[in-house]
XYZ file of C-alpha atoms in Angstrom:
686
model
C -105.282 -74.260 98.427
C -102.448 -76.781 98.690
C -101.050 -79.197 95.770
C -100.534 -82.448 97.213
C -97.428 -84.076 96.468
C -96.968 -87.711 95.034
C -95.091 -89.109 97.796
C -95.488 -92.567 97.003
C -94.661 -92.135 93.097
C -91.602 -89.874 93.832
C -88.175 -91.444 95.866
C -86.572 -88.025 96.130
C -89.477 -86.198 97.411
C -89.802 -89.189 99.959
C -86.012 -87.860 101.257
C -86.904 -84.140 101.534
C -90.572 -85.387 103.888
C -88.918 -88.181 105.341
C -88.869 -86.843 108.644
C -90.966 -84.205 108.596
C -94.489 -82.413 107.165
C -92.677 -78.901 107.469
C -91.282 -79.660 104.130
C -94.038 -80.627 102.445
C -96.125 -77.800 103.424
C -93.565 -75.575 102.423
C -92.739 -77.048 98.669
C -96.534 -76.652 98.645
C -97.709 -73.506 100.060
C -94.535 -72.313 97.634
C -96.683 -73.981 93.487
C -99.738 -72.885 95.703
C -99.021 -69.436 95.772
C -97.335 -68.952 92.314
C -100.245 -70.218 91.297
C -101.832 -67.933 92.655
C -100.050 -64.965 91.838
C -98.649 -66.067 88.409
C -102.769 -66.030 87.737
C -103.863 -62.992 90.456
C -104.915 -59.228 89.330
C -103.123 -58.445 92.273
C -100.341 -57.899 89.543
C -99.443 -55.473 87.057
C -100.932 -54.401 83.602
C -101.330 -57.281 81.048
C -98.364 -56.667 79.946
C -96.215 -57.503 82.642
C -98.006 -61.089 81.827
C -96.864 -61.039 78.896
C -93.252 -63.742 78.508
C -90.246 -62.243 78.807
C -89.069 -60.839 75.567
C -85.861 -59.640 74.157
C -83.063 -61.996 75.888
C -85.342 -65.121 75.525
C -87.404 -64.440 72.913
C -84.646 -63.767 71.450
C -81.642 -65.431 72.069
C -80.848 -68.810 74.274
C -78.832 -67.963 77.524
C -75.043 -67.564 75.702
C -72.426 -69.212 78.077
C -69.084 -67.545 77.971
C -66.911 -70.199 80.459
C -67.505 -73.197 78.372
C -64.348 -73.222 76.111
C -63.584 -69.153 76.364
C -65.965 -68.391 73.315
C -69.310 -67.342 73.886
C -71.585 -70.197 72.940
C -75.153 -70.302 73.570
C -75.865 -72.802 75.952
C -77.906 -75.185 73.402
C -74.081 -75.129 72.305
C -71.850 -75.138 75.286
C -69.918 -79.071 75.442
C -70.473 -78.540 79.519
C -73.655 -78.489 82.819
C -73.976 -74.781 83.164
C -75.589 -72.822 86.178
C -75.931 -69.154 85.626
C -76.665 -67.244 88.277
C -77.869 -62.899 87.443
C -78.286 -60.121 88.976
C -82.273 -60.644 89.540
C -81.013 -64.232 91.085
C -79.179 -62.834 93.690
C -81.704 -60.890 94.860
C -84.242 -62.599 95.256
C -81.736 -65.318 96.672
C -81.651 -62.909 99.743
C -78.398 -64.496 100.301
C -75.441 -61.759 102.216
C -72.732 -64.392 101.936
C -70.927 -64.659 97.753
C -70.133 -67.962 98.775
C -73.570 -68.786 99.584
C -74.772 -67.859 96.305
C -73.584 -71.845 94.921
C -76.875 -73.079 97.766
C -78.386 -72.462 94.726
C -75.746 -74.988 92.069
C -76.864 -78.517 91.423
C -74.564 -81.023 93.425
C -72.888 -78.119 95.593
C -72.042 -78.071 99.306
C -71.569 -74.851 101.625
C -69.730 -74.524 104.806
C -68.515 -72.305 107.279
C -65.333 -73.688 109.228
C -65.961 -71.099 111.316
C -67.608 -67.561 111.654
C -65.407 -65.776 108.655
C -64.877 -68.798 106.504
C -67.102 -69.674 103.920
C -66.427 -72.952 101.505
C -67.761 -73.146 98.830
C -66.887 -76.864 96.793
C -68.814 -78.876 93.622
C -69.515 -82.595 94.489
C -67.125 -83.117 97.624
C -63.438 -83.859 98.161
C -62.552 -80.802 99.905
C -62.508 -79.348 103.263
C -61.904 -75.702 104.588
C -59.733 -74.601 102.145
C -61.485 -76.443 98.570
C -58.535 -77.213 96.633
C -60.276 -78.868 93.554
C -62.119 -75.599 92.436
C -60.689 -73.195 89.791
C -62.688 -69.154 90.681
C -62.658 -66.422 88.184
C -62.937 -63.063 88.818
C -63.586 -61.463 85.145
C -62.086 -64.124 83.678
C -58.624 -63.667 86.582
C -57.719 -67.156 88.734
C -58.909 -66.504 92.148
C -57.012 -68.960 94.022
C -54.593 -68.917 96.527
C -51.183 -70.486 95.585
C -50.756 -70.253 100.256
C -54.015 -73.371 101.166
C -54.611 -73.133 97.501
C -58.445 -72.436 97.523
C -60.120 -68.841 98.042
C -60.450 -67.255 101.580
C -64.135 -66.053 100.617
C -64.567 -63.505 103.318
C -60.571 -61.520 102.061
C -61.903 -61.311 98.520
C -62.002 -57.698 97.569
C -66.045 -57.765 96.050
C -68.884 -56.891 96.735
C -72.139 -58.883 95.956
C -73.740 -55.734 94.901
C -71.359 -55.741 91.795
C -72.121 -58.935 90.177
C -73.422 -58.934 86.789
C -73.622 -62.614 86.329
C -72.558 -66.286 87.955
C -71.702 -69.686 85.562
C -70.510 -72.449 87.628
C -69.149 -75.682 85.323
C -70.693 -78.075 86.789
C -67.647 -80.841 85.970
C -63.743 -80.428 85.075
C -62.256 -77.584 82.414
C -58.733 -77.588 82.893
C -58.828 -78.169 79.640
C -59.854 -73.842 79.127
C -58.506 -72.385 82.473
C -55.494 -75.087 83.286
C -54.956 -77.703 86.707
C -57.376 -76.306 89.419
C -60.079 -76.810 87.400
C -60.598 -79.875 88.627
C -64.412 -80.280 89.863
C -65.508 -77.096 88.366
C -65.590 -74.095 87.585
C -66.812 -70.831 88.956
C -66.381 -67.594 86.818
C -67.359 -64.345 88.222
C -68.403 -61.623 85.886
C -69.028 -57.808 87.355
C -71.202 -55.275 85.912
C -69.337 -52.829 83.539
C -68.593 -49.740 85.388
C -71.446 -48.020 83.717
C -74.613 -49.756 84.457
C -74.686 -48.816 88.109
C -74.547 -44.535 87.669
C -74.512 -42.206 90.881
C -74.458 -42.742 95.136
C -75.281 -45.806 97.038
C -75.665 -46.374 100.294
C -76.545 -49.596 102.202
C -77.032 -51.099 105.990
C -77.789 -54.027 106.585
C -78.408 -55.841 110.454
C -78.578 -58.671 111.518
C -77.980 -61.452 114.553
C -75.335 -62.690 115.937
C -73.694 -59.135 116.440
C -73.917 -59.011 111.968
C -73.007 -55.571 110.349
C -72.966 -54.033 107.227
C -72.356 -50.780 105.182
C -71.349 -50.265 102.086
C -71.029 -47.003 99.918
C -70.844 -47.102 96.260
C -70.322 -43.827 93.502
C -70.520 -44.716 89.786
C -69.499 -42.153 86.955
C -69.110 -41.326 83.472
C -66.644 -39.066 81.220
C -67.270 -39.301 77.746
C -65.156 -42.570 76.978
C -64.147 -42.976 80.783
C -66.766 -44.642 83.297
C -66.717 -45.605 87.040
C -67.466 -46.840 90.293
C -66.121 -47.185 93.459
C -66.982 -49.145 96.845
C -66.247 -48.533 99.882
C -67.747 -51.132 102.749
C -66.838 -52.639 106.519
C -68.746 -55.543 107.256
C -68.854 -56.911 111.935
C -70.274 -60.316 111.996
C -70.178 -62.150 116.322
C -69.455 -65.719 114.033
C -71.242 -68.522 115.743
C -71.652 -68.629 119.148
C -69.622 -71.629 119.945
C -66.671 -70.584 118.447
C -63.876 -67.342 119.553
C -64.640 -66.627 115.283
C -65.791 -62.687 115.046
C -64.214 -60.833 111.796
C -64.053 -56.731 111.498
C -63.380 -56.433 107.474
C -62.646 -52.798 106.136
C -63.303 -53.618 101.649
C -62.126 -50.708 99.068
C -62.725 -51.968 95.485
C -63.817 -50.397 92.445
C -63.688 -50.806 88.358
C -62.597 -48.343 85.904
C -63.480 -48.868 82.001
C -62.361 -46.664 79.227
C -62.832 -47.043 75.826
C -59.392 -45.963 73.945
C -61.002 -46.268 70.826
C -63.910 -48.029 68.755
C -61.471 -50.616 68.469
C -59.580 -50.888 71.922
C -61.314 -51.156 75.088
C -59.245 -51.099 78.300
C -60.567 -51.598 81.739
C -59.159 -52.229 85.407
C -60.047 -54.328 88.451
C -58.805 -53.413 91.780
C -59.612 -54.177 95.219
C -58.180 -54.035 99.063
C -59.185 -55.159 102.022
C -57.796 -55.547 106.065
C -58.946 -56.558 109.262
C -58.595 -58.947 112.996
C -60.286 -61.986 112.474
C -61.091 -64.294 115.995
C -59.000 -67.662 115.827
C -58.762 -70.494 118.072
C -59.066 -74.322 118.929
C -58.915 -77.131 121.683
C -54.691 -77.627 120.186
C -54.114 -73.908 120.168
C -54.539 -70.621 122.201
C -58.065 -68.153 121.568
C -55.998 -65.323 118.752
C -56.320 -62.206 116.678
C -55.166 -63.214 113.558
C -54.843 -59.769 111.169
C -55.341 -60.415 107.646
C -55.012 -58.046 104.296
C -55.338 -58.802 100.156
C -55.143 -56.955 97.459
C -55.726 -57.806 94.034
C -55.982 -55.717 90.966
C -56.326 -57.186 87.009
C -55.748 -54.878 84.023
C -57.490 -56.101 80.527
C -56.887 -55.476 77.459
C -58.932 -55.907 74.296
C -58.527 -54.970 70.433
C -61.523 -56.211 68.639
C -60.342 -56.093 63.958
C -63.550 -57.301 63.066
C -66.942 -59.093 64.252
C -64.910 -61.994 64.065
C -61.321 -61.593 65.331
C -60.217 -60.105 68.924
C -57.133 -60.250 70.713
C -56.912 -59.468 74.641
C -53.859 -59.304 77.127
C -54.921 -59.096 80.944
C -51.790 -58.840 83.771
C -53.500 -59.972 86.954
C -51.459 -59.026 90.457
C -52.519 -60.808 93.511
C -51.173 -60.411 97.512
C -52.404 -61.716 100.953
C -50.866 -61.278 104.441
C -52.144 -62.968 107.427
C -49.702 -62.140 110.725
C -50.795 -64.946 113.346
C -47.949 -65.263 115.908
C -48.529 -66.950 118.740
C -46.899 -68.665 122.002
C -49.243 -72.593 123.208
C -48.259 -74.408 126.313
C -49.467 -77.975 125.377
C -49.964 -78.612 129.561
C -47.694 -81.087 131.524
C -44.695 -78.223 131.311
C -44.398 -78.597 127.270
C -44.383 -75.181 125.582
C -43.922 -73.754 121.249
C -43.306 -70.767 120.268
C -45.389 -70.895 117.210
C -45.802 -68.633 114.035
C -48.753 -69.727 111.563
C -48.205 -66.363 108.776
C -48.967 -66.823 106.067
C -48.105 -64.772 102.836
C -49.027 -65.337 98.766
C -48.182 -63.094 95.642
C -49.526 -64.140 92.323
C -48.789 -62.577 88.873
C -49.879 -63.398 86.198
C -49.684 -62.114 82.718
C -52.359 -64.243 79.525
C -52.698 -63.172 76.117
C -56.103 -64.572 74.089
C -56.771 -63.967 70.588
C -59.696 -65.415 69.368
C -61.076 -65.894 65.357
C -63.055 -67.297 62.409
C -60.794 -69.727 60.774
C -63.394 -71.041 57.689
C -67.537 -70.062 58.030
C -68.182 -73.219 60.217
C -65.453 -72.984 62.211
C -64.352 -70.539 65.564
C -60.896 -70.647 67.140
C -59.459 -69.611 70.764
C -55.806 -70.186 71.409
C -53.651 -67.749 74.126
C -50.381 -67.959 76.083
C -49.663 -67.784 79.784
C -47.141 -67.551 82.752
C -47.720 -66.995 85.681
C -45.063 -66.636 89.156
C -46.388 -68.046 92.705
C -44.628 -67.254 95.930
C -44.867 -68.171 99.685
C -44.381 -67.800 102.993
C -45.745 -70.370 105.455
C -43.083 -70.792 108.308
C -45.145 -72.892 110.538
C -46.318 -75.576 107.817
C -42.722 -75.670 105.781
C -40.764 -75.200 108.580
C -38.547 -72.592 107.072
C -38.263 -68.956 106.811
C -38.093 -67.989 103.087
C -40.047 -67.923 100.445
C -41.070 -71.255 98.053
C -42.273 -70.524 94.652
C -43.688 -72.058 91.323
C -42.804 -70.648 88.167
C -45.514 -71.915 85.685
C -46.683 -71.572 81.973
C -48.830 -72.741 80.254
C -51.260 -72.808 76.478
C -54.173 -73.288 75.029
C -56.741 -73.755 72.496
C -60.250 -74.694 71.097
C -62.054 -75.242 67.980
C -65.758 -74.918 67.394
C -66.864 -76.701 64.836
C -70.052 -76.881 62.947
C -69.950 -80.258 61.553
C -73.707 -79.467 60.434
C -75.737 -76.812 61.363
C -77.437 -79.173 64.276
C -73.679 -80.869 65.057
C -71.186 -79.116 66.644
C -67.722 -80.071 67.592
C -65.619 -78.688 70.667
C -62.121 -79.775 70.680
C -58.470 -78.271 72.178
C -56.420 -78.810 75.206
C -54.175 -77.366 77.768
C -49.761 -77.939 78.220
C -49.017 -76.731 81.412
C -45.610 -77.043 82.816
C -44.126 -75.578 85.827
C -41.049 -76.070 88.309
C -43.538 -78.284 91.703
C -44.611 -81.558 88.960
C -43.990 -82.738 85.642
C -45.560 -81.592 82.531
C -49.569 -82.103 81.875
C -52.133 -82.216 79.873
C -55.969 -81.637 79.388
C -58.360 -82.573 77.083
C -61.647 -82.459 76.275
C -63.622 -83.372 72.980
C -67.241 -82.893 72.923
C -70.614 -83.200 70.362
C -73.739 -81.215 70.830
C -76.668 -82.445 68.744
C -79.511 -80.189 67.908
C -82.489 -82.600 67.440
C -84.415 -79.614 67.548
C -83.717 -75.936 67.426
C -84.436 -75.647 71.005
C -83.652 -78.639 71.982
C -79.797 -80.649 71.924
C -78.321 -83.782 73.638
C -74.007 -83.759 74.438
C -71.603 -85.620 75.096
C -67.613 -84.539 77.015
C -64.661 -86.847 77.593
C -62.427 -84.754 79.263
C -58.713 -85.811 81.302
C -58.095 -83.327 83.859
C -55.046 -82.256 87.063
C -54.451 -80.728 89.928
C -51.044 -79.642 90.220
C -50.591 -80.153 93.834
C -49.803 -75.587 95.724
C -46.719 -75.377 97.145
C -47.785 -76.446 100.977
C -48.775 -79.936 99.527
C -45.466 -80.665 98.145
C -43.297 -78.952 101.325
C -44.904 -80.083 104.342
C -43.236 -80.083 106.832
C -45.166 -79.075 110.195
C -43.150 -79.411 113.055
C -43.779 -78.371 116.131
C -40.608 -76.630 118.141
C -41.136 -77.115 121.866
C -39.160 -75.983 124.628
C -38.277 -80.459 124.951
C -38.096 -81.993 121.383
C -38.915 -81.435 117.649
C -42.210 -82.619 116.684
C -42.794 -84.011 114.040
C -46.867 -83.562 113.115
C -47.173 -84.483 109.026
C -44.705 -84.444 105.565
C -44.992 -84.910 102.591
C -44.223 -88.321 100.926
C -42.635 -89.766 97.808
C -42.480 -86.454 96.345
C -46.440 -85.945 95.192
C -47.298 -85.106 91.669
C -50.337 -83.644 90.274
C -53.723 -85.268 90.430
C -55.349 -87.108 88.128
C -59.853 -87.155 86.669
C -60.596 -88.928 84.153
C -64.311 -87.555 82.842
C -67.734 -88.187 80.911
C -71.087 -86.974 81.157
C -73.721 -87.401 78.721
C -76.381 -84.352 78.705
C -79.576 -82.407 78.222
C -79.865 -79.060 76.756
C -83.604 -77.593 77.155
C -85.785 -75.231 75.737
C -89.467 -74.609 76.603
C -92.487 -71.892 76.707
C -91.976 -69.310 74.536
C -87.738 -69.740 76.158
C -88.667 -68.862 79.587
C -88.398 -72.478 80.620
C -84.881 -73.493 80.730
C -84.221 -77.244 81.537
C -80.712 -79.581 81.931
C -80.045 -83.017 83.042
C -76.708 -85.007 83.000
C -75.339 -87.930 83.797
C -71.738 -88.684 84.111
C -68.438 -90.751 86.180
C -65.371 -89.577 87.705
C -62.060 -91.693 87.835
C -59.990 -89.775 89.902
C -55.991 -91.267 90.836
C -53.537 -90.553 92.405
C -55.867 -88.013 95.014
C -53.539 -85.982 97.726
C -54.289 -86.560 101.450
C -53.472 -87.498 104.687
C -52.716 -90.899 105.329
C -52.954 -92.724 109.147
C -50.322 -92.530 111.208
C -46.415 -93.819 110.617
C -43.229 -93.852 110.547
C -40.727 -92.817 107.607
C -37.478 -93.984 107.076
C -34.815 -93.248 105.051
C -35.328 -94.996 102.345
C -38.965 -94.094 102.274
C -40.809 -96.155 103.305
C -43.672 -96.442 105.096
C -44.261 -98.121 108.557
C -47.483 -98.388 110.750
C -46.722 -101.128 113.114
C -43.478 -100.968 113.868
C -40.281 -98.716 113.552
C -37.675 -98.836 110.724
C -34.715 -101.286 111.904
C -31.410 -100.415 112.370
C -30.294 -99.872 108.868
C -33.260 -98.105 107.580
C -33.346 -94.645 110.306
C -35.829 -93.635 111.385
C -36.452 -89.862 110.239
C -38.643 -88.325 112.404
C -36.490 -86.383 115.049
C -38.827 -87.499 117.747
C -38.421 -90.576 116.889
C -42.756 -91.044 117.429
C -45.383 -91.393 114.016
C -46.293 -88.905 111.906
C -49.417 -88.442 109.204
C -47.667 -88.070 105.552
C -49.450 -86.279 103.143
C -49.171 -87.607 99.555
C -51.052 -89.590 96.298
C -52.419 -91.625 98.711
C -55.524 -93.217 97.082
C -58.698 -92.761 94.103
C -62.293 -92.219 93.836
C -64.774 -92.299 91.288
C -67.550 -90.530 91.680
C -71.125 -90.727 89.443
C -73.957 -90.062 89.526
C -77.214 -87.486 87.674
C -78.263 -83.910 88.040
C -81.474 -81.787 86.784
C -81.417 -78.084 86.497
C -84.800 -75.780 85.768
C -85.268 -72.358 85.878
C -88.508 -70.643 85.032
C -89.019 -67.095 84.274
C -92.622 -67.092 83.046
C -92.918 -63.840 83.414
C -91.048 -60.531 84.480
C -91.904 -60.818 87.247
C -91.420 -64.025 87.771
C -88.715 -66.768 88.855
C -88.680 -70.031 89.899
C -85.572 -72.218 89.895
C -84.893 -75.643 90.866
C -80.980 -77.654 90.592
C -81.157 -81.497 92.182
C -78.039 -83.630 92.407
C -77.332 -86.967 92.439
C -74.069 -88.522 93.551
C -71.869 -91.365 95.137
C -68.691 -91.535 95.102
C -66.529 -94.953 95.425
C -62.631 -94.721 97.287
C -60.774 -97.021 99.111
C -60.764 -94.241 101.687
C -57.108 -94.719 103.587
C -58.078 -91.416 105.912
C -59.386 -89.176 104.207
C -63.472 -90.822 104.066
C -63.399 -89.442 100.326
C -66.974 -91.623 100.252
C -68.240 -89.299 103.031
C -67.015 -86.334 101.357
C -69.928 -85.547 98.933
C -73.817 -86.007 99.915
C -75.995 -88.185 97.964
C -79.014 -85.381 97.620
C -78.471 -81.828 97.171
C -81.617 -80.299 96.987
C -82.628 -76.362 95.956
C -85.861 -74.411 94.633
C -86.122 -70.246 94.632
C -89.063 -69.023 94.233
C -89.391 -65.039 93.653
C -92.180 -62.307 92.707
C -92.717 -59.138 91.835
C -96.148 -57.753 92.734
C -98.065 -54.327 93.309
C -96.308 -51.000 93.935
C -92.885 -52.558 94.358
C -93.226 -55.197 96.026
C -91.146 -58.777 95.900
C -91.623 -61.797 97.644
C -88.981 -64.515 98.102
C -88.094 -67.978 99.497
C -86.306 -70.697 98.909
C -85.616 -73.915 100.121
C -82.469 -75.890 100.536
C -81.545 -79.779 101.266
C -78.918 -81.777 100.345
C -78.284 -85.433 102.867
C -75.532 -86.999 105.352
C -72.096 -85.941 104.498
C -68.586 -85.082 105.646
C -65.692 -82.152 105.402
C -62.492 -83.513 104.753
C -59.793 -82.774 107.164
C -61.445 -81.096 110.424
C -65.158 -81.270 109.547
C -67.294 -83.286 111.740
C -70.149 -86.059 110.796
C -72.985 -84.345 109.218
C -76.800 -84.722 109.559
C -79.095 -84.243 106.815
C -79.189 -80.565 106.851
C -83.030 -78.429 104.991
C -83.140 -74.975 105.997
C -85.423 -71.624 103.786
C -85.528 -68.116 103.334
C -87.963 -65.836 103.450
C -87.153 -62.035 101.980
C -89.812 -59.549 102.341
C -88.994 -56.082 99.549
C -90.291 -53.052 99.126
C -89.134 -49.982 96.838
C -90.022 -46.613 97.501
C -89.803 -44.142 94.936
C -88.382 -40.799 96.685
C -88.391 -39.086 93.569
C -87.761 -39.841 89.807
C -83.844 -40.444 90.380
C -84.589 -41.322 93.579
C -85.813 -44.597 95.625
C -85.211 -46.241 98.863
C -85.220 -50.843 99.422
C -86.198 -51.427 102.768
C -86.133 -55.428 102.893
C -85.964 -58.509 105.627
C -84.558 -61.950 104.610
C -85.159 -64.114 107.713
C -82.976 -68.253 107.332
C -84.700 -70.862 109.242
C -82.738 -74.228 110.269
C -85.492 -77.187 109.999
C -82.725 -79.876 111.135
C -81.354 -79.323 115.105
C -77.268 -79.950 114.117
C -74.247 -78.584 112.837
C -72.049 -76.952 109.802
C -68.018 -77.916 108.386
C -68.028 -79.613 112.529
C -69.715 -80.690 115.830
C -68.476 -76.672 117.067
C -70.450 -75.052 114.146
C -74.364 -74.956 116.019
C -76.945 -74.139 113.470
C -79.162 -71.300 114.433
C -81.636 -69.168 112.581
C -80.495 -65.949 111.866
C -82.790 -62.241 110.511
C -81.671 -59.751 108.831
C -82.826 -56.111 107.432
C -81.818 -53.687 104.819
C -82.275 -50.533 104.435
C -80.502 -48.774 100.557
C -80.654 -45.704 99.020
C -80.114 -45.426 95.550
C -80.056 -41.922 94.013
C -78.994 -41.694 89.731
């Protein structure tokens, strides 16, 4: 049985199916199969048909990332997407960055085969500088480019317990990089993964991955250690293969009944192919290392302290000789080194019966060396201090106020103060409305602040990029009205929001210009003799600075439905429109007007599981090196079977197929989208 979709009545569905009947057939088939399976005796006994117990029946989902306080999602001052282990497994996705296809309003693409990027509501190039990414509360974005190199992240997808994505700015909690949203990845406690696991994955385009994991306990000490190796040939049209070896782990130690210690560490290294029309094909050598040490002291049920230390290091070796033609050559050093030290203290307590307060202090030192981008072979540093606080006040049983702010000062820009005020009104025990108003700042990276790209050729020095007028922090003012509801005996969660975000002083590049000694930019005429030209070659160059503003407004909806322990349905839709003067950066085209995602998973009898996902985005263009992209639809299908070998041993076989329904490209015109298939085998001994 197929269900006819009422496309004439729903413009959203018309968008999804306007070019092909494949989308309609797929969605119809998914809904039909779901209705059949949830009413079919192919499922196990009747107990499996009962609504989910424990977590879903006893309480609403809890989020941790909105205010740094543990809060029911009904009371959180943010729109939050939760991706848990069950969703990760059901999706069949192979990269951490691709998991954000499940988030309404997010865009995911590959600049090349080993450089995925993810952003929320556009305004991003391959570096995605306006998103905050945390692992167990520690910031992972690089001080060099301001984003996350997902392929170098020393973390396994199998380590992830859950991901909370704050869909909106949250600088009041996590600082200036939390400009568009926050991705907070929480790893599983080491005690959750005992025993041995071996996993091997093979796929098209030369994809091969091997993972070994071992976990165990000794009294109050738990550990998990992973070693993995990955090969991927990347896009067939690009010189972009990779080979990555990774070692990472987590140690948990209960020192006393009140004190917990947690150590996370990871190291990854390997060669990456690179090359373009401008620069020759070559092989980079990259390595990355991080460690986080966290101490928690629980004074009582309502009060706790934590102290967390982070050390991050990354290094890319990339030196090459380039022939530009016409006898012009240059030796270029595009090597990049970055180091981060961060220390943060946090205190949570209850000042009164109806209030909770979290506050903290942090210090950080970032240090980078980028000879090509800064035209110097020495380190540049940024020293940062921050203080933050958030107060939760239950004014009445059904009216909650959250107010807070973060103050930061650093050595590259003026101090920034990011406040937030939010009200959540529970008009029913399982339904709430929220109002949020906040201001967020984004501190420019050391590179944006000091960019000075000069190619020293054998003929002359050529200025390509240069920061102008001492770039300062970007600013965003954000207002949101949202709704969250829980239905059907806590098995269905629905969220809806409308928002408006105004951006000021956006950092970007403008048309090539002459730079005069007084700091002025001239686009059509050169500088007069009394106002000498600063570009050493006498030619125009591309200025980088606070050159633009924009307004983003729209609405989003998300549904998560788990009617039984065996069934999962997750869907999201986003409508986004960006208005901008677009001096040079195409901010207004950097986000698709429409995105849609649907994931359906069903566990069958005899340990079979079948899942399918549909992803859609409309036309868009990534900033910087991105090309205009047509709308794109993709269907993923995953089938898996677990075989119990003994009481403690299990073997899981799975097949995943990713199918592009539209011919097109990803990120730029050289990245042709192909179908990909994967075979996976996993052995577990507990």
